[in-house]
Short mmCIF file of C-alpha atoms and ligand atoms in Angstrom, two decimals:
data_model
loop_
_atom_site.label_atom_id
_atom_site.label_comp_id
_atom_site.label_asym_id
_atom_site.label_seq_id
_atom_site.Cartn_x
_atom_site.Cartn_y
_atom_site.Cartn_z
CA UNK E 6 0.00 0.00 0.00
CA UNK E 7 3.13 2.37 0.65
CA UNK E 8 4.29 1.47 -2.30
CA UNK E 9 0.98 2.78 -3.79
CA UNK E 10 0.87 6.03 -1.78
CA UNK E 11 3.91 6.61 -3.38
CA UNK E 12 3.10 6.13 -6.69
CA UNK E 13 0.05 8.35 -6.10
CA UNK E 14 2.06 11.01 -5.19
CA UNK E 15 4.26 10.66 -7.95
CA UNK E 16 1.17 11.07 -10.76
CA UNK E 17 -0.40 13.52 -8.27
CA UNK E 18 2.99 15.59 -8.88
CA UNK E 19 3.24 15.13 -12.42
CA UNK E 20 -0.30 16.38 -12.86
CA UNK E 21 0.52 18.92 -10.45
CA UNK E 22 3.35 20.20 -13.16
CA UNK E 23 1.67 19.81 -16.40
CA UNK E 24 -2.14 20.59 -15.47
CA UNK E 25 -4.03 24.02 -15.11
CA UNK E 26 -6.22 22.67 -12.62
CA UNK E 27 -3.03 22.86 -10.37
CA UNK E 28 -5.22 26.82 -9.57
CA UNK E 29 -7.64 25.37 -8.14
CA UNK E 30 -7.57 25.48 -4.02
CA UNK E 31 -8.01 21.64 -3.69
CA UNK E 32 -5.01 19.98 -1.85
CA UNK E 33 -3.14 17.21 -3.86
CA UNK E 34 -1.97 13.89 -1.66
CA UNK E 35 1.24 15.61 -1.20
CA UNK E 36 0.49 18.58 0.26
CA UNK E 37 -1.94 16.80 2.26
CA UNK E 38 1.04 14.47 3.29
CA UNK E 39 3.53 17.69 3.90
CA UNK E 40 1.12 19.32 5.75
CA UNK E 41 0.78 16.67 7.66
CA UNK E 42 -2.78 16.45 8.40
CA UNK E 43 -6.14 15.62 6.36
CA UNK E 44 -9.26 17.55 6.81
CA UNK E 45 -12.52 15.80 6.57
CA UNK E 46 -15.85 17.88 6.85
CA UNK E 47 -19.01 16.56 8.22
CA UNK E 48 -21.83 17.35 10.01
CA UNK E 49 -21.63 15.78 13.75
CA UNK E 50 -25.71 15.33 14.65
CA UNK E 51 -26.48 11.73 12.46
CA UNK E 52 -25.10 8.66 15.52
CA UNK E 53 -23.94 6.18 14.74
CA UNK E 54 -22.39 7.51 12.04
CA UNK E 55 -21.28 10.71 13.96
CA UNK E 56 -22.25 12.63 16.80
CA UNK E 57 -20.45 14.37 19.55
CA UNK E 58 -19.44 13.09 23.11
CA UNK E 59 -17.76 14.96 26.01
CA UNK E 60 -14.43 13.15 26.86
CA UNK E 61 -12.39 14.29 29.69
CA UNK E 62 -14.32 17.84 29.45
CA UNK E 63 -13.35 18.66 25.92
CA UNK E 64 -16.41 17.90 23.00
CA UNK E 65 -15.25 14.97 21.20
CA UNK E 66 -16.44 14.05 17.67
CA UNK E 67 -17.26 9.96 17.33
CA UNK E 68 -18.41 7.41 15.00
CA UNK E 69 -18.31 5.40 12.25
CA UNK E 70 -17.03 7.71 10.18
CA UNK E 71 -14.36 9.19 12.08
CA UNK E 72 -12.75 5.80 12.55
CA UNK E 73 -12.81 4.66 9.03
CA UNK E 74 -11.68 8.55 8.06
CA UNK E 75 -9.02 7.68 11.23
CA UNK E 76 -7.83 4.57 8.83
CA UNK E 77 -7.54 7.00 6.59
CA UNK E 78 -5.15 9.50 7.78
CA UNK E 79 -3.16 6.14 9.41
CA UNK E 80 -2.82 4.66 5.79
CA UNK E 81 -1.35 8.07 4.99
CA UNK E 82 1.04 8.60 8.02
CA UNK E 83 -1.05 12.18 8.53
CA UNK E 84 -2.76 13.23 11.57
CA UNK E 85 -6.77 13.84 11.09
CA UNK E 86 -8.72 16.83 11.71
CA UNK E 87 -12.43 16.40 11.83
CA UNK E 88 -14.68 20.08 10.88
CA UNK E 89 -17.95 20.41 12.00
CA UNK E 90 -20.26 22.12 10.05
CA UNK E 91 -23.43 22.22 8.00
CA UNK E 92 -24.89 19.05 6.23
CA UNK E 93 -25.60 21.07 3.78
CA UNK E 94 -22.73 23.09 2.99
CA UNK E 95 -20.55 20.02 2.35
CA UNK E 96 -19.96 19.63 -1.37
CA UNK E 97 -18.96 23.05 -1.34
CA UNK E 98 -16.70 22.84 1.06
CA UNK E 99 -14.98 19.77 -0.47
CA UNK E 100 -15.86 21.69 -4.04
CA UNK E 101 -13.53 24.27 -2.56
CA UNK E 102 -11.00 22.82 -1.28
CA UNK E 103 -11.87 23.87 2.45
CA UNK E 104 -12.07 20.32 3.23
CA UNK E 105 -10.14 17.65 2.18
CA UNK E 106 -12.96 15.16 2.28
CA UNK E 107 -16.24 14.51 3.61
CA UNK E 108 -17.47 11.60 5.66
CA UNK E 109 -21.32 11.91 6.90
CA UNK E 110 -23.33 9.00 6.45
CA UNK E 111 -23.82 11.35 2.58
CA UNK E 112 -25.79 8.72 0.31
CA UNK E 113 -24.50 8.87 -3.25
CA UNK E 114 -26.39 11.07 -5.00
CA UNK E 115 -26.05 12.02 -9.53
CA UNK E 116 -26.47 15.79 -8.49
CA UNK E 117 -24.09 15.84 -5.87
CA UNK E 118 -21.97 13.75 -8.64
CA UNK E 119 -21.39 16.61 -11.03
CA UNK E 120 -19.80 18.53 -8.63
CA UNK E 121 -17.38 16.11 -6.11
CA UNK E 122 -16.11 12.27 -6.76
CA UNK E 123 -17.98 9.67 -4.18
CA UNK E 124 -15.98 6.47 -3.30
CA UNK E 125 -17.21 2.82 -3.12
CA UNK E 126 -20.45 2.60 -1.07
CA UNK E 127 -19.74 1.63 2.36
CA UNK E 128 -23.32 0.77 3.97
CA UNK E 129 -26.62 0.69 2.55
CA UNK E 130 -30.01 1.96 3.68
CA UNK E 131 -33.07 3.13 3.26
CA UNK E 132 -35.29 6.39 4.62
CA UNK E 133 -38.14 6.02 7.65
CA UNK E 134 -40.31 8.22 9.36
CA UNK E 135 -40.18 8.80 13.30
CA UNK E 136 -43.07 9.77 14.50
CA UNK E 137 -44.31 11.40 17.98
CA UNK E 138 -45.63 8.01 20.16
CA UNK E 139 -49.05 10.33 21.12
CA UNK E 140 -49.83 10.35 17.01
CA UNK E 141 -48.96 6.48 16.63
CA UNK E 142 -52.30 5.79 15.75
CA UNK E 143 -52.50 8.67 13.04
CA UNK E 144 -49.77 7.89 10.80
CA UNK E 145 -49.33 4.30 9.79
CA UNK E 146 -49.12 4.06 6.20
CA UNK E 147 -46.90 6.65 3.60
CA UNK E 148 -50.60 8.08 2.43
CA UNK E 149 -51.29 9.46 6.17
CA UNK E 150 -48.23 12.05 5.61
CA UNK E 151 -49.82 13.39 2.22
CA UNK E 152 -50.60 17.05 4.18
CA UNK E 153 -48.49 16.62 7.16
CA UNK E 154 -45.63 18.37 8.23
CA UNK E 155 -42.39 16.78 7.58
CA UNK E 156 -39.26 17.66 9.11
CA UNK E 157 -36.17 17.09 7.17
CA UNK E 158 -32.48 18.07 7.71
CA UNK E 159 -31.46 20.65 4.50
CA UNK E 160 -29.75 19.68 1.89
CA UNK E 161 -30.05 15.66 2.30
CA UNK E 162 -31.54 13.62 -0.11
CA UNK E 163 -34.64 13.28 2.48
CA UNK E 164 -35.81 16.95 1.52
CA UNK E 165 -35.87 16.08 -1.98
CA UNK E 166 -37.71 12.80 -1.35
CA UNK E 167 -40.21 14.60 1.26
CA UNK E 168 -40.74 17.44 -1.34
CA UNK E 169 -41.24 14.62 -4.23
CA UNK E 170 -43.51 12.30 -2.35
CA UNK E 171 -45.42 14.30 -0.53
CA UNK E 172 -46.27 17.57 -2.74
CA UNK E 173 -49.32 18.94 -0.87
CA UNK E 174 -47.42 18.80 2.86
CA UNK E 175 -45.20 21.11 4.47
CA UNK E 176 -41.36 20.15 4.28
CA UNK E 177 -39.76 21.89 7.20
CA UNK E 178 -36.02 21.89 6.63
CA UNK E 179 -33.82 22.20 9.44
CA UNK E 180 -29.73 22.40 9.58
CA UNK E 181 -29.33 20.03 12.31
CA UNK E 182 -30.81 16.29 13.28
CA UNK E 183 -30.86 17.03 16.94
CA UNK E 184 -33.25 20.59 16.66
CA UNK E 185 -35.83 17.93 14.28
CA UNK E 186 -36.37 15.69 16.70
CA UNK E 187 -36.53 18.33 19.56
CA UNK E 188 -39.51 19.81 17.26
CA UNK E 189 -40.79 16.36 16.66
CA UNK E 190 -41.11 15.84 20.69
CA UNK E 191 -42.69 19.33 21.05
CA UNK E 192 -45.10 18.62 18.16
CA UNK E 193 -43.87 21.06 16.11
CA UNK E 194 -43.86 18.77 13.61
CA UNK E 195 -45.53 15.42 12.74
CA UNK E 196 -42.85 13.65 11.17
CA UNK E 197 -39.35 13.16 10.52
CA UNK E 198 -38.04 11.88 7.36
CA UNK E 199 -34.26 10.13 8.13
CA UNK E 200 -32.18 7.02 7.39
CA UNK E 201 -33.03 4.29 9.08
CA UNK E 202 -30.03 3.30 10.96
CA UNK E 203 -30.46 6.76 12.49
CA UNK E 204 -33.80 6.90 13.30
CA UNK E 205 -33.01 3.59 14.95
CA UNK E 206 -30.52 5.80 17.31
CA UNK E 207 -32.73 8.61 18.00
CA UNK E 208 -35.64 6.67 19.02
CA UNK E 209 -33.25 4.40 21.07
CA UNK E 210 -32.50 7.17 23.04
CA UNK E 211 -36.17 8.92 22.97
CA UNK E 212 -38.24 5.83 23.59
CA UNK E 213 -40.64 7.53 26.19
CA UNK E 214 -41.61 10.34 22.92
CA UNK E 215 -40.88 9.34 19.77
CA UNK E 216 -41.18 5.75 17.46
CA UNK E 217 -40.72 4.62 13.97
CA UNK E 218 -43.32 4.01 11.64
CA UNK E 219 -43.70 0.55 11.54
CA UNK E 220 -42.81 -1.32 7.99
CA UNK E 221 -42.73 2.32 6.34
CA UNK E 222 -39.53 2.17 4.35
CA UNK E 223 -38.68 4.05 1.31
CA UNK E 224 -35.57 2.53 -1.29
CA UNK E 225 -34.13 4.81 -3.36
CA UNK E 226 -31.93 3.64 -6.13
CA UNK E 227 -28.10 3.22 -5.52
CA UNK E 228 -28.47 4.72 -2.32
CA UNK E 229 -26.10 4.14 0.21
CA UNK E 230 -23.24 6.02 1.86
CA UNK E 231 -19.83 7.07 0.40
CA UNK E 232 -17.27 10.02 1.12
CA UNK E 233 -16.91 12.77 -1.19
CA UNK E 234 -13.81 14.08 -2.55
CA UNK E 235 -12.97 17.01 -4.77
CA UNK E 236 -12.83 16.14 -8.57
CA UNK E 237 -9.06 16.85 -9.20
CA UNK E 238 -7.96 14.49 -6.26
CA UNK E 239 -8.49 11.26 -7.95
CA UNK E 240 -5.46 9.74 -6.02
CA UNK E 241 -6.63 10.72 -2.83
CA UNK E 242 -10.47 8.88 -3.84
CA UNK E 243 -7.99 5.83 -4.51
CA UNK E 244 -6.43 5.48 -1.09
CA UNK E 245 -10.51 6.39 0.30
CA UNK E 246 -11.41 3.21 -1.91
CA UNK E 247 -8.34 0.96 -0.66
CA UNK E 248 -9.07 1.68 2.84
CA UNK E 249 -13.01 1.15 2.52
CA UNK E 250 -12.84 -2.12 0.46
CA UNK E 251 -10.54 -3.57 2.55
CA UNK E 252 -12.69 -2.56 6.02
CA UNK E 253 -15.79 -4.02 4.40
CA UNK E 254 -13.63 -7.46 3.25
CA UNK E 255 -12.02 -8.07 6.75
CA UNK E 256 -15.40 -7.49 8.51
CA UNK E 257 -13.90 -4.36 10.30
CA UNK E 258 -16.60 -1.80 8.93
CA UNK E 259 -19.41 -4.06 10.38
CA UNK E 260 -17.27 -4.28 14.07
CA UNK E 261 -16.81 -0.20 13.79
CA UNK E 262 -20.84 -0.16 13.30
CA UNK E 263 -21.26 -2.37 16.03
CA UNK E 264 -19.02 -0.70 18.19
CA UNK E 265 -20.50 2.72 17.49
CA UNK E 266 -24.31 1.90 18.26
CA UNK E 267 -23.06 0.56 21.65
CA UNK E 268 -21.20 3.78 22.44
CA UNK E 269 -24.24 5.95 21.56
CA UNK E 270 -26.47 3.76 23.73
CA UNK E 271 -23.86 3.66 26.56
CA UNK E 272 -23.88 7.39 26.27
CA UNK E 273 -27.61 7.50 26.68
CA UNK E 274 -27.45 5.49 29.75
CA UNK E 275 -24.82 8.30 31.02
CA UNK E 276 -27.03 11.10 30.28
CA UNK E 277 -30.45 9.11 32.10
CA UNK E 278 -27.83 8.43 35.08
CA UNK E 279 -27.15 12.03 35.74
N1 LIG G 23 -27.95 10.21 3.81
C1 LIG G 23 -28.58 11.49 3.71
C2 LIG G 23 -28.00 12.29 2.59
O1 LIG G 23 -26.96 11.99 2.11
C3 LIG G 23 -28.48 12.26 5.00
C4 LIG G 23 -27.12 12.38 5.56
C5 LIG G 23 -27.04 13.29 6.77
N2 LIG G 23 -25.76 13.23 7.37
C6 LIG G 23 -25.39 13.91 8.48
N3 LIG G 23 -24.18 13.71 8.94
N4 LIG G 23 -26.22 14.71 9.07
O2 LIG G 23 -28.56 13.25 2.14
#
């Protein structure tokens, strides 16, 4: 793999020399390597696939993705540094070269496409709703959310899908996961519109208020998470794509996923023991 980081950096030099792109503000793998850090953006509300904890009284950003991005920044011998921001200003960031890459649970998407590279699909899934538990008996099948109001975080593939399926309701779009279901609790809003491993989470940890609607999935095509890159750092994409395919082979991805929803519950338990 060395061998291949070096050969990487090579091209990535090369092109570096002969190609007009070399204006643009991206980072190449070698001045990601003499820098000596990598920069990946995300958006830290979506558990398991990253949240934030407090560790030794500093906030601490966790999850799936920060330990595959941490293997990584290890297969590149460069320190990681995670950015919180919005979901929704992602691409641009990685667009612009603010960010290195982004790892957030992002489901490939043709739009988002034209703009950044996606690796390899890492984990697939599909959307639910979470519902408040007092309107179980309202919403049971997709037709019931024809004029509700659905809340959706902005800029996810979710707010296109509520604002596709459901053309008479009212999409609320919100920045972050966390303020959705606060508004879900306070019946602000009927539903929420997520992926399912996360609504899993958030209803794991709001049992008392909130629940999924029962065998309400939707599929969309090719959907499934990847990280995004900028389009003129094909070599870094490669070493994403290395490091991903061999996680998913050896089992490790599913051990990080298991490890991650039993850190977000444990964390619950903390918060309940308080
Ligand atoms: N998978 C959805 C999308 O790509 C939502 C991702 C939200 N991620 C996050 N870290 N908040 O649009």
């Amino acid at each position: 793999m060395k061998k291949l980081v070096k050969l990487f950096m090579a091209l990535a030099a090369l092109f570096i020399a002969v190609s007009p792109l070399s204006a643009s503000a991206q980072r190449s793998l070698e001045d990601i390597q003499e820098d000596g850090k990598i920069i990946m953006a995300t958006s830290a509300d979506f558990p398991p696939f990253e949240w934030t904890i407090m560790e030794d009284g500093e906030a601490k950003i966790v999850g799936i993705d920060p330990d595959l991005a941490q293997k990584i920044a290890d297969e590149l011998g460069v320190e990681l540094e995670i950015q919180d921001t919005s979901f929704e200003s992602l691409v641009t960031q990685v667009q612009t070269g603010r960010a290195d890459f982004a790892a957030a649970g992002m489901s490939y998407n043709p739009d988002r496409e034209n703009v950044v590279s996606f690796s390899d699909i890492y984990y697939e899934t599909t959307t639910s709703f979470v519902i408040n538990n007092d309107n179980a008996d309202q919403f049971t099948v997709q037709e019931d959310f024809n004029n509700a109001k659905i809340g959706v975080q902005k800029g996810t593939i979710q707010e296109e899908l509520a604002n596709d399926t459901f053309p008479d309701a009212e999409v609320v779009s919100m920045n972050k996961n966390g303020d959705l279901v606060e508004a879900l609790k306070t019946g602000r809003i009927d539903a929420v519109m997520m992926d399912t491993i996360v609504v899993s989470e958030f209803v794991a940890q709001n049992e008392d208020e909130i629940q999924p609607v029962a065998d309400l999935e939707i599929k969309l095509d090719d959907d499934g998470f990847a990280m995004i890159t900028n389009k003129a750092n094909e070599d870094l994409l490669a070493v994403i794509n290395e490091v991903l395919n061999e996680a998913l082979e050896s089992g490790e991805v599913e051990e990080i996923i298991e490890k991650n929803i039993e850190l977000n519950a444990s964390g619950a338990e903390d918060t309940e023991e308080e």
